[in-house]
PDB file of C-alpha atoms in Angstrom:
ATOM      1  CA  UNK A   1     145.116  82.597  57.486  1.00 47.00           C
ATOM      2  CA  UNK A   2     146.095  82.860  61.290  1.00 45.00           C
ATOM      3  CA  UNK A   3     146.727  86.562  60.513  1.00 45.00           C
ATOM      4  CA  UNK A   4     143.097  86.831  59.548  1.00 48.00           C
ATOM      5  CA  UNK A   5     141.573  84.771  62.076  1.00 42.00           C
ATOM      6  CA  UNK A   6     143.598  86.728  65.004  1.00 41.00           C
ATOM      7  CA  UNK A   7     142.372  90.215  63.498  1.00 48.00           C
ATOM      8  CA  UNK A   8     138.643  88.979  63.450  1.00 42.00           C
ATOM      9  CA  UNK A   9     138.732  88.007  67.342  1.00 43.00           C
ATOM     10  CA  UNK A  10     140.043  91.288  67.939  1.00 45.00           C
ATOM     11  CA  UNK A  11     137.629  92.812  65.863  1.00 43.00           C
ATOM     12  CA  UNK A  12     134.993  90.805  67.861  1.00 42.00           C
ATOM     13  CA  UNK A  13     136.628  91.950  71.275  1.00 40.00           C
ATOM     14  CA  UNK A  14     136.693  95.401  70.640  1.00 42.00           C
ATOM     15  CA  UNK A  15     132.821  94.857  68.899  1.00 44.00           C
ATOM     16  CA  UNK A  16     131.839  93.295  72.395  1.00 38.00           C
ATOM     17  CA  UNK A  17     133.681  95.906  74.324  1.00 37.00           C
ATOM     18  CA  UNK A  18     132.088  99.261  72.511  1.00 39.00           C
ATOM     19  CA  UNK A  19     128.520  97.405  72.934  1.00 37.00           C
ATOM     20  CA  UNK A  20     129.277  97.192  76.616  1.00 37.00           C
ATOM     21  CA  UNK A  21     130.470 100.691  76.893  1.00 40.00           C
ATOM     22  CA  UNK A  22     127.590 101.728  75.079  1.00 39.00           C
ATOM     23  CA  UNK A  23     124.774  99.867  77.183  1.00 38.00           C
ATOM     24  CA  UNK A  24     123.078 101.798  79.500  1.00 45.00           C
ATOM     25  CA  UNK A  25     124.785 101.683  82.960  1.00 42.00           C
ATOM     26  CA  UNK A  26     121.622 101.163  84.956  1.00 47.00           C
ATOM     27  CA  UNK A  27     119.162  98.286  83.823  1.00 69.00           C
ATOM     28  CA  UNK A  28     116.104  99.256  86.085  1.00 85.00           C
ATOM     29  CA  UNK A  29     112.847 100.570  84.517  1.00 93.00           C
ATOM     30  CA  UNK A  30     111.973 104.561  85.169  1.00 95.00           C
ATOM     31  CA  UNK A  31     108.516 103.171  85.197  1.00 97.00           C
ATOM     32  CA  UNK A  32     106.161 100.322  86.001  1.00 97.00           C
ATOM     33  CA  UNK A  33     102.613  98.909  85.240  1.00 98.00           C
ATOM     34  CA  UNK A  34     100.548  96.489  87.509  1.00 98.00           C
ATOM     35  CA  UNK A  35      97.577  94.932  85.622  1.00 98.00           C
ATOM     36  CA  UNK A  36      96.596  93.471  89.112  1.00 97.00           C
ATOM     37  CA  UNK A  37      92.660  93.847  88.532  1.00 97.00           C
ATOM     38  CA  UNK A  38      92.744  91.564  85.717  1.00 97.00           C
ATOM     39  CA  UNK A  39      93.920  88.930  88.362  1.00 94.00           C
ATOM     40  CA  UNK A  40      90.603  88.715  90.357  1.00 95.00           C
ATOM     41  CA  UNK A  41      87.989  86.076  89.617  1.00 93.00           C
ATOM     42  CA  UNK A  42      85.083  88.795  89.548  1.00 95.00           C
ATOM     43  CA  UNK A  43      86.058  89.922  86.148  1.00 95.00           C
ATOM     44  CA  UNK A  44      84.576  88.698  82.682  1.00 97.00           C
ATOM     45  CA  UNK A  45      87.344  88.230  79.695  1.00 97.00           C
ATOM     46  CA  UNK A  46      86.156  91.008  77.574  1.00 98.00           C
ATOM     47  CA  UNK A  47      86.814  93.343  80.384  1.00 98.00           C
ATOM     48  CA  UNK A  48      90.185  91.721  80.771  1.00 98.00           C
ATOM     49  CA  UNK A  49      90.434  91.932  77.203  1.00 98.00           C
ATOM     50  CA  UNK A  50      89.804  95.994  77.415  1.00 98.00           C
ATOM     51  CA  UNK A  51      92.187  96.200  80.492  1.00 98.00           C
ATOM     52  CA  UNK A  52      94.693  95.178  78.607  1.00 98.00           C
ATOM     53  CA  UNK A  53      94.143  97.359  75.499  1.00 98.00           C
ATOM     54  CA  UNK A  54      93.871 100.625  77.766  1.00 98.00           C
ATOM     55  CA  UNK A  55      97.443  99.252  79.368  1.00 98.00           C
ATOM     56  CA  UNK A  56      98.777  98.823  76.081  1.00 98.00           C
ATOM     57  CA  UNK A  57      98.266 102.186  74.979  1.00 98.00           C
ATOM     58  CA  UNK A  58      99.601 103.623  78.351  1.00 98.00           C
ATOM     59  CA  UNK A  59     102.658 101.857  77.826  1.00 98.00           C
ATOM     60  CA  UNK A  60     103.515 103.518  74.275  1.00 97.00           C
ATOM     61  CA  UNK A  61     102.354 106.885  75.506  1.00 98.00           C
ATOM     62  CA  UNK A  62     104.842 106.535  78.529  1.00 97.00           C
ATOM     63  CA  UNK A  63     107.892 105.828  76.356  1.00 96.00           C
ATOM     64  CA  UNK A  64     107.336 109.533  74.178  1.00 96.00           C
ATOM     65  CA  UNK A  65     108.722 110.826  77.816  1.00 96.00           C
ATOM     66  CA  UNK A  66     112.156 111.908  77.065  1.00 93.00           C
ATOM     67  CA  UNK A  67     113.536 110.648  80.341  1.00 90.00           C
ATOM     68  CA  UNK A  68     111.399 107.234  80.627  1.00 95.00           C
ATOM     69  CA  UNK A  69     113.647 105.002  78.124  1.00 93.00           C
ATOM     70  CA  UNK A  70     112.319 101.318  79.869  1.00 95.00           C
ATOM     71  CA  UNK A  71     108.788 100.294  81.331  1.00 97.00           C
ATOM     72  CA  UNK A  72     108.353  97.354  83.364  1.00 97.00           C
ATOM     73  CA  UNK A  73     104.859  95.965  82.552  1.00 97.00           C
ATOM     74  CA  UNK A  74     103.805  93.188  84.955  1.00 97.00           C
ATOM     75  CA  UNK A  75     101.119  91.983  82.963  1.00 96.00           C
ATOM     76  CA  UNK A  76     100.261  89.105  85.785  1.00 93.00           C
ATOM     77  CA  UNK A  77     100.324  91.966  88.328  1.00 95.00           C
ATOM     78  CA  UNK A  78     102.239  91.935  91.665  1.00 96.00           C
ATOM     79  CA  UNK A  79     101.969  88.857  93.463  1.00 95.00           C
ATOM     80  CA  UNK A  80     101.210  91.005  97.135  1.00 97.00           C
ATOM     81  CA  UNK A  81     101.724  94.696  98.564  1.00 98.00           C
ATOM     82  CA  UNK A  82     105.532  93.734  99.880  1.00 98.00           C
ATOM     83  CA  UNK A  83     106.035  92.774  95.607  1.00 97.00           C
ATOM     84  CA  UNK A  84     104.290  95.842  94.660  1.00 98.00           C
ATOM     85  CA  UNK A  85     106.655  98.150  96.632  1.00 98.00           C
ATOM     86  CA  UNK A  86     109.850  96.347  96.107  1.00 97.00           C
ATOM     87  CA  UNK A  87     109.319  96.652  92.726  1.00 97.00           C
ATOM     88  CA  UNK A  88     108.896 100.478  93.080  1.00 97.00           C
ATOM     89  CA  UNK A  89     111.891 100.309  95.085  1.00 96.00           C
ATOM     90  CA  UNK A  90     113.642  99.285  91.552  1.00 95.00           C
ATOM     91  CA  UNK A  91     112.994 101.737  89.773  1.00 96.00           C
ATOM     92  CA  UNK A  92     115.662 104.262  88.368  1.00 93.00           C
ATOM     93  CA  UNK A  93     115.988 106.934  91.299  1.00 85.00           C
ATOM     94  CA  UNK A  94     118.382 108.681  88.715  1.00 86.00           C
ATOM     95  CA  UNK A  95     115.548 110.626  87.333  1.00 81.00           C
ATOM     96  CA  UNK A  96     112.556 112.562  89.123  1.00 74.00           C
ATOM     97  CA  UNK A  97     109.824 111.641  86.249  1.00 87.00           C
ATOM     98  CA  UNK A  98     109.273 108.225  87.651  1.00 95.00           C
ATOM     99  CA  UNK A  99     105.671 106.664  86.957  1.00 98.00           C
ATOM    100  CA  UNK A 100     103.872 103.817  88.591  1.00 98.00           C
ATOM    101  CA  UNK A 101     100.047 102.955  86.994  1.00 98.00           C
ATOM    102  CA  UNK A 102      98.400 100.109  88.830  1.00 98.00           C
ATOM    103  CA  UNK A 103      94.471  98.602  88.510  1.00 98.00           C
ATOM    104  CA  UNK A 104      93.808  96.842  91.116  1.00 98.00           C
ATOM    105  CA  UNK A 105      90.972  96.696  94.042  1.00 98.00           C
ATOM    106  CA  UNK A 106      90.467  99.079  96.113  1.00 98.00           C
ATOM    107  CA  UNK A 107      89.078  99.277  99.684  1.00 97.00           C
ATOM    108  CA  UNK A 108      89.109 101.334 103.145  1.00 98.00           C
ATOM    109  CA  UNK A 109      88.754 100.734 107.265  1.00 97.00           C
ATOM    110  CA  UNK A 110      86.253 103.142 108.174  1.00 97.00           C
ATOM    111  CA  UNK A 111      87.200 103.313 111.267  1.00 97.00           C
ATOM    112  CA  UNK A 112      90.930 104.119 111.101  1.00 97.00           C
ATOM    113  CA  UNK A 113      90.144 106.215 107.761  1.00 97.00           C
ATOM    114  CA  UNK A 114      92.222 104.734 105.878  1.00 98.00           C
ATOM    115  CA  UNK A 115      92.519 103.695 102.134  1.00 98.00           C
ATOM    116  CA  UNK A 116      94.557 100.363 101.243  1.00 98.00           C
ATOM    117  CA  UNK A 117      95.333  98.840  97.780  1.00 98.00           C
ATOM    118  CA  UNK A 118      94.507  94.923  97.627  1.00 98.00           C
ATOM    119  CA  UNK A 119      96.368  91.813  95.867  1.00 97.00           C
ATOM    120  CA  UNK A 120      95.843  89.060  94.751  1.00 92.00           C
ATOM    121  CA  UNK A 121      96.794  86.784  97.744  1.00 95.00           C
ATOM    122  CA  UNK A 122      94.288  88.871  99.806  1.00 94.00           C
ATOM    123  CA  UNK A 123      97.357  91.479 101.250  1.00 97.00           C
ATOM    124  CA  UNK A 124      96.420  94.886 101.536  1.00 98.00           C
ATOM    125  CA  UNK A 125      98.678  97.287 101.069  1.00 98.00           C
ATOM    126  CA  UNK A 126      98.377 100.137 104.058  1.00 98.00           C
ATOM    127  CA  UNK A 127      99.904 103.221 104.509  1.00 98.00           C
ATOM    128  CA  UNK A 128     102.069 101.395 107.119  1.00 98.00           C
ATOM    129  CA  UNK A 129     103.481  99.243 104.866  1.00 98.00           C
ATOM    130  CA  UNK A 130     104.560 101.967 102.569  1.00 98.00           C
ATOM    131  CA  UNK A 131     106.645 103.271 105.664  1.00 98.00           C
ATOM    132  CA  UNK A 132     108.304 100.466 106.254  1.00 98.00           C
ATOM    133  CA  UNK A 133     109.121  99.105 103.296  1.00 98.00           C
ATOM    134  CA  UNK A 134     109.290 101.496 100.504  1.00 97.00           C
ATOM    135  CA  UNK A 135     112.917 103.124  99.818  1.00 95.00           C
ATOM    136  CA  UNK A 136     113.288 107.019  99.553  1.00 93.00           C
ATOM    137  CA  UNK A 137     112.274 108.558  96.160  1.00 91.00           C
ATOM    138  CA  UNK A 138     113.881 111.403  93.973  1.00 90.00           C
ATOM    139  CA  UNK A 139     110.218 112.371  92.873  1.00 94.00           C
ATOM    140  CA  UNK A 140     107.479 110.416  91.161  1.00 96.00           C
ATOM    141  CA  UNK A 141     104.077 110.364  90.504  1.00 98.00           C
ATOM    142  CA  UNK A 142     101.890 107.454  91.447  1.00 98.00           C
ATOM    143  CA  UNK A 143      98.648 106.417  89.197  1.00 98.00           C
ATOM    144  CA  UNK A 144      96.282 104.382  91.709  1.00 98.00           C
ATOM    145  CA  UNK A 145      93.351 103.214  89.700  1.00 98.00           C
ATOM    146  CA  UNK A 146      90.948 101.591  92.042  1.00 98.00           C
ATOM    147  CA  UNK A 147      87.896 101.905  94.356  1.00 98.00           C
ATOM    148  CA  UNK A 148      88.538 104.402  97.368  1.00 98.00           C
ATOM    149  CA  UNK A 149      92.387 104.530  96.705  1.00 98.00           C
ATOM    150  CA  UNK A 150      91.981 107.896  98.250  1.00 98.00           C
ATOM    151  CA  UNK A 151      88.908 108.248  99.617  1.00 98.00           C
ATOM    152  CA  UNK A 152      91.461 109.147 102.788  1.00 98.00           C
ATOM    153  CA  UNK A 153      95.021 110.763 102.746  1.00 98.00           C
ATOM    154  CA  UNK A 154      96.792 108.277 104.096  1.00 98.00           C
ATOM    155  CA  UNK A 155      98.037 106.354 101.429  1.00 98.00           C
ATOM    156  CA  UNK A 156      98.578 108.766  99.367  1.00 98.00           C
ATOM    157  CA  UNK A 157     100.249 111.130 102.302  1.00 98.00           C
ATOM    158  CA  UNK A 158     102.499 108.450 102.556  1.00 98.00           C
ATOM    159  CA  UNK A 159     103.683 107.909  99.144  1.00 98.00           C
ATOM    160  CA  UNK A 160     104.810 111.574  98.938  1.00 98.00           C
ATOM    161  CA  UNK A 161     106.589 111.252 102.849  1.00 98.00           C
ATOM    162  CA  UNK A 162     108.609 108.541 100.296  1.00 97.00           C
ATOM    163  CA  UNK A 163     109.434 111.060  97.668  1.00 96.00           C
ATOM    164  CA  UNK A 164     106.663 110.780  94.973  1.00 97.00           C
ATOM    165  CA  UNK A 165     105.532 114.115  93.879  1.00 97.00           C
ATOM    166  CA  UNK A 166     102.037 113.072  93.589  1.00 98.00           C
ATOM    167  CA  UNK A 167      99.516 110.779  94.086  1.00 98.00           C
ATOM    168  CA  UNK A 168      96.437 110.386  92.242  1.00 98.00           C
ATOM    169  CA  UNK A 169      93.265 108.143  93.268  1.00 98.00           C
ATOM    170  CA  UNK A 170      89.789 107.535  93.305  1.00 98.00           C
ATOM    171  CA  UNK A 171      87.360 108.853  96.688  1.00 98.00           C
ATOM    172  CA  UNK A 172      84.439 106.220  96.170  1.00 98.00           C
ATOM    173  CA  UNK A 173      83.615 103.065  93.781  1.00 98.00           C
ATOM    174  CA  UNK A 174      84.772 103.287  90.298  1.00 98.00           C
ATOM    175  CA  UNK A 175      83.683 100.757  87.266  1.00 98.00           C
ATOM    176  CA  UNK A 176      86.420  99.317  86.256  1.00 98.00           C
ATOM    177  CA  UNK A 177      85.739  99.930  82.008  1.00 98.00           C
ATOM    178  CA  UNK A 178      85.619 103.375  82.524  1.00 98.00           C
ATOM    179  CA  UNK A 179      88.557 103.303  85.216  1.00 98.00           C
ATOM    180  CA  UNK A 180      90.650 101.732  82.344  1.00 98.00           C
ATOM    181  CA  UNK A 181      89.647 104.412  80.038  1.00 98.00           C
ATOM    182  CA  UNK A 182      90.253 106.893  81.940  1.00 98.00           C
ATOM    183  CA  UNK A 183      93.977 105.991  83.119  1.00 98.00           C
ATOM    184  CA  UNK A 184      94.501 105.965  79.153  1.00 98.00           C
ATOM    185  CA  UNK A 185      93.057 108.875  77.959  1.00 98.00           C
ATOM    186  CA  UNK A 186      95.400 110.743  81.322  1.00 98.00           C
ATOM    187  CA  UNK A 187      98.632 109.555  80.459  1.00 98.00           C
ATOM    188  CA  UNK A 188      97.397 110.171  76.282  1.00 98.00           C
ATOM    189  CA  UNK A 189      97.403 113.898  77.370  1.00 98.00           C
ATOM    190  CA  UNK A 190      99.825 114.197  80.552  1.00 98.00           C
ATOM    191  CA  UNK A 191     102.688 113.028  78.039  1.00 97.00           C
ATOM    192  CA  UNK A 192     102.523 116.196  75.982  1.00 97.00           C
ATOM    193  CA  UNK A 193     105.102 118.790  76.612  1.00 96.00           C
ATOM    194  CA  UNK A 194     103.772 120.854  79.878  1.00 97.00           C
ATOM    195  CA  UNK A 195     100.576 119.193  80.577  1.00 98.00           C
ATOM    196  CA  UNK A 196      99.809 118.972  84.432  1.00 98.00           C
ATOM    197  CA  UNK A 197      98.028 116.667  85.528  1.00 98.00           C
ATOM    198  CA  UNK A 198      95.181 118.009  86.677  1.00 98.00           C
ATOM    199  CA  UNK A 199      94.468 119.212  83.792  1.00 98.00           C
ATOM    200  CA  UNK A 200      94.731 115.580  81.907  1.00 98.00           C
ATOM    201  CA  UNK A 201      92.437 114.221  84.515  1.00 98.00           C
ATOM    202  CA  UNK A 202      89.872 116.727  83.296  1.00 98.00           C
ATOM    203  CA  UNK A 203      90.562 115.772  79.486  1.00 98.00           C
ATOM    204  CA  UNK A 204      90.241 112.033  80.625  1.00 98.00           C
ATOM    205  CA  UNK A 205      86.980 112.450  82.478  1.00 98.00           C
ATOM    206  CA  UNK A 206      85.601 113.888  79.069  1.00 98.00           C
ATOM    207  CA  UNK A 207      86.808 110.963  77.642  1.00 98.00           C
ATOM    208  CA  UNK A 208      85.228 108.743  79.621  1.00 98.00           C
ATOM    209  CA  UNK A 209      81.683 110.496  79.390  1.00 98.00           C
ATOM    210  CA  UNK A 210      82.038 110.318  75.861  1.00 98.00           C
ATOM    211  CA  UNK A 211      82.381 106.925  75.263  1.00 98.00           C
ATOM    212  CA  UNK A 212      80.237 105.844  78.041  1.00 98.00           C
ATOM    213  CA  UNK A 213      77.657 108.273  78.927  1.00 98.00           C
ATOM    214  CA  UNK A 214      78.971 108.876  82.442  1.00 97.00           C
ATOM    215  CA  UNK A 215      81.579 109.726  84.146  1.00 98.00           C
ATOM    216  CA  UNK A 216      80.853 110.627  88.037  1.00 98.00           C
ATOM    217  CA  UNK A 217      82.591 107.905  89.263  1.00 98.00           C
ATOM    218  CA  UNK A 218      86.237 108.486  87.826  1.00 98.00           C
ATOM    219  CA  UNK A 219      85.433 112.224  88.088  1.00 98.00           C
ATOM    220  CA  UNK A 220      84.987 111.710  91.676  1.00 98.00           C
ATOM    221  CA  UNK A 221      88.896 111.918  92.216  1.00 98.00           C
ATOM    222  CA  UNK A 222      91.699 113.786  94.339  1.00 98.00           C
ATOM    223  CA  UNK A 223      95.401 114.465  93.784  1.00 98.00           C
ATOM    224  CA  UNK A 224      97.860 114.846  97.177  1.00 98.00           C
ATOM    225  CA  UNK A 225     100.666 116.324  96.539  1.00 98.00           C
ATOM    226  CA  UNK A 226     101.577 118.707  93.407  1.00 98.00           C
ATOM    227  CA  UNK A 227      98.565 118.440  91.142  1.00 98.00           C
ATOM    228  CA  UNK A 228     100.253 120.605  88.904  1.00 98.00           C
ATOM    229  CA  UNK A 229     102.944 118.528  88.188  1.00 97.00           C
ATOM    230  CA  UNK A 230     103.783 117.660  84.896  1.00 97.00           C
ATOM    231  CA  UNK A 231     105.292 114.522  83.291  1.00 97.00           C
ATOM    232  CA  UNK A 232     106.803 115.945  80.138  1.00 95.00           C
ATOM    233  CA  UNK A 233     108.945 119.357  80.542  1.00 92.00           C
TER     234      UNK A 233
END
C-alpha cells in the first residue's frame, strides 16, 4: 500500500511538472479589445447590446491568426489613456502581428491639429502621452474606432514612432452602429491568409452600406503607416 501511494505522488509530480513545461512561457495576450464606448452615458442598451455582438465576433475572428493564441477583452473598457497604454505595453512583443481594437470617443484641438482618444474618467489620450508612456513595439497594427481618431497624423504618427506598423482611424464623425459594423466586417476579412488591410476596409465599408444604407462616414477613413499590411501571412 505505501508502495502504491509513493508511485502515485510521483506520478502526480512528474504530471504537474510536464504541465508546467508544457505551459506557454509568456502569459501576456498578442492582442487586446477596449469596449470603452459602451461606457459613456450617451448610449441606449440596444446599441450596447450590438457593440458587444460586433466585439464578439472580432474576438473569434482574431484567434484564426496563427500567431495570436490569447486576446485580452476588456469588456468594461480601460479605466483612462495611462490604462489604455499600459495595457498595450503588455502585450507579447515576441511576435510582430500584434492587434489592438478599441471603440471609444473620439475628439480633436483644432488649433494644435491634433486627434486624441477619450475615457471614461474624462482623460484624453494625446499623442504626447503615447511618447511618454508607451514601451517600444516589434510591429502592430492599431484599430481606432472613433470620431476624428485621425482626422490629424498625430496620433497615429505616434503610434508607429512606437513600433506599430499601422494605424487605422476615422477623419470626421462616425455613428457608432455602423462604426461597430464596420470594425467586424474588417477584421472578418483582414484574417484571411494575405488580405491587407486596405483592402478589408473597402470590403467592410460595403458591409456597412449594405446593412444600413450608408456608409460615408466610416468610409471617410485613413491608414498611417503600411496600409498594405496584412494580419494573416
Amino acid at each position: 500500500m505505501n508502495i502504491e501511494r509513493t508511485n502515485l505522488k510521483y506520478i502526480c509530480v512528474i504530471g504537474i511538472l510536464l504541465f508546467l513545461f508544457a505551459s506557454p512561457a509568456s502569459a501576456d495576450p498578442d492582442a487586446i479589445l477596449d469596449r470603452s464606448r459602451t461606457q459613456f452615458a450617451d448610449i441606449d442598451a440596444n446599441t450596447i447590446n450590438y457593440i458587444h455582438a460586433r466585439f464578439d465576433e472580432v474576438d473569434q475572428d482574431l484567434l484564426l491568426i496563427p500567431d495570436i493564441t490569447s486576446v485580452t477583452d476588456y469588456v468594461s473598457g480601460s479605466s483612462s489613456d495611462s490604462a489604455f497604454v499600459a495595457n498595450i505595453n503588455a502585450l507579447d512583443d515576441t511576435t510582430n502581428v500584434n492587434v489592438v481594437v478599441i471603440h471609444t470617443h473620439g475628439g480633436t484641438n483644432e488649433t494644435l491639429s491634433a486627434s486624441y482618444l477619450q475615457f471614461k474618467d474624462s482623460s484624453w489620450l494625446s499623442d504626447s502621452n503615447v511618447n511618454n508612456w508607451m514601451d517600444g513595439r516589434n510591429g502592430g497594427f492599431m484599430f481606432a474606432g472613433a470620431c476624428k481618431s485621425a482626422k490629424y497624423t498625430d496620433l497615429g504618427n505616434e503610434f508607429i514612432d512606437k513600433g506599430f506598423d499601422t494605424y487605422f482611424g476615422y477623419k470626421d464623425t462616425v455613428l457608432t452602429k455602423r462604426n461597430a459594423r464596420f470594425y467586424a466586417a474588417f477584421f472578418d476579412l483582414a484574417t484571411f491568409t494575405n488580405v491587407k488591410v486596405s483592402e478589408a476596409a473597402r470590403y467592410a465599408e460595403d458591409e456597412v452600406e449594405d446593412e444600413f444604407g450608408s456608409a460615408d462616414d466610416v468610409g471617410n477613413n485613413r491608414f498611417i503607416g503600411n496600409s498594405d499590411l496584412c494580419l494573416r501571412t
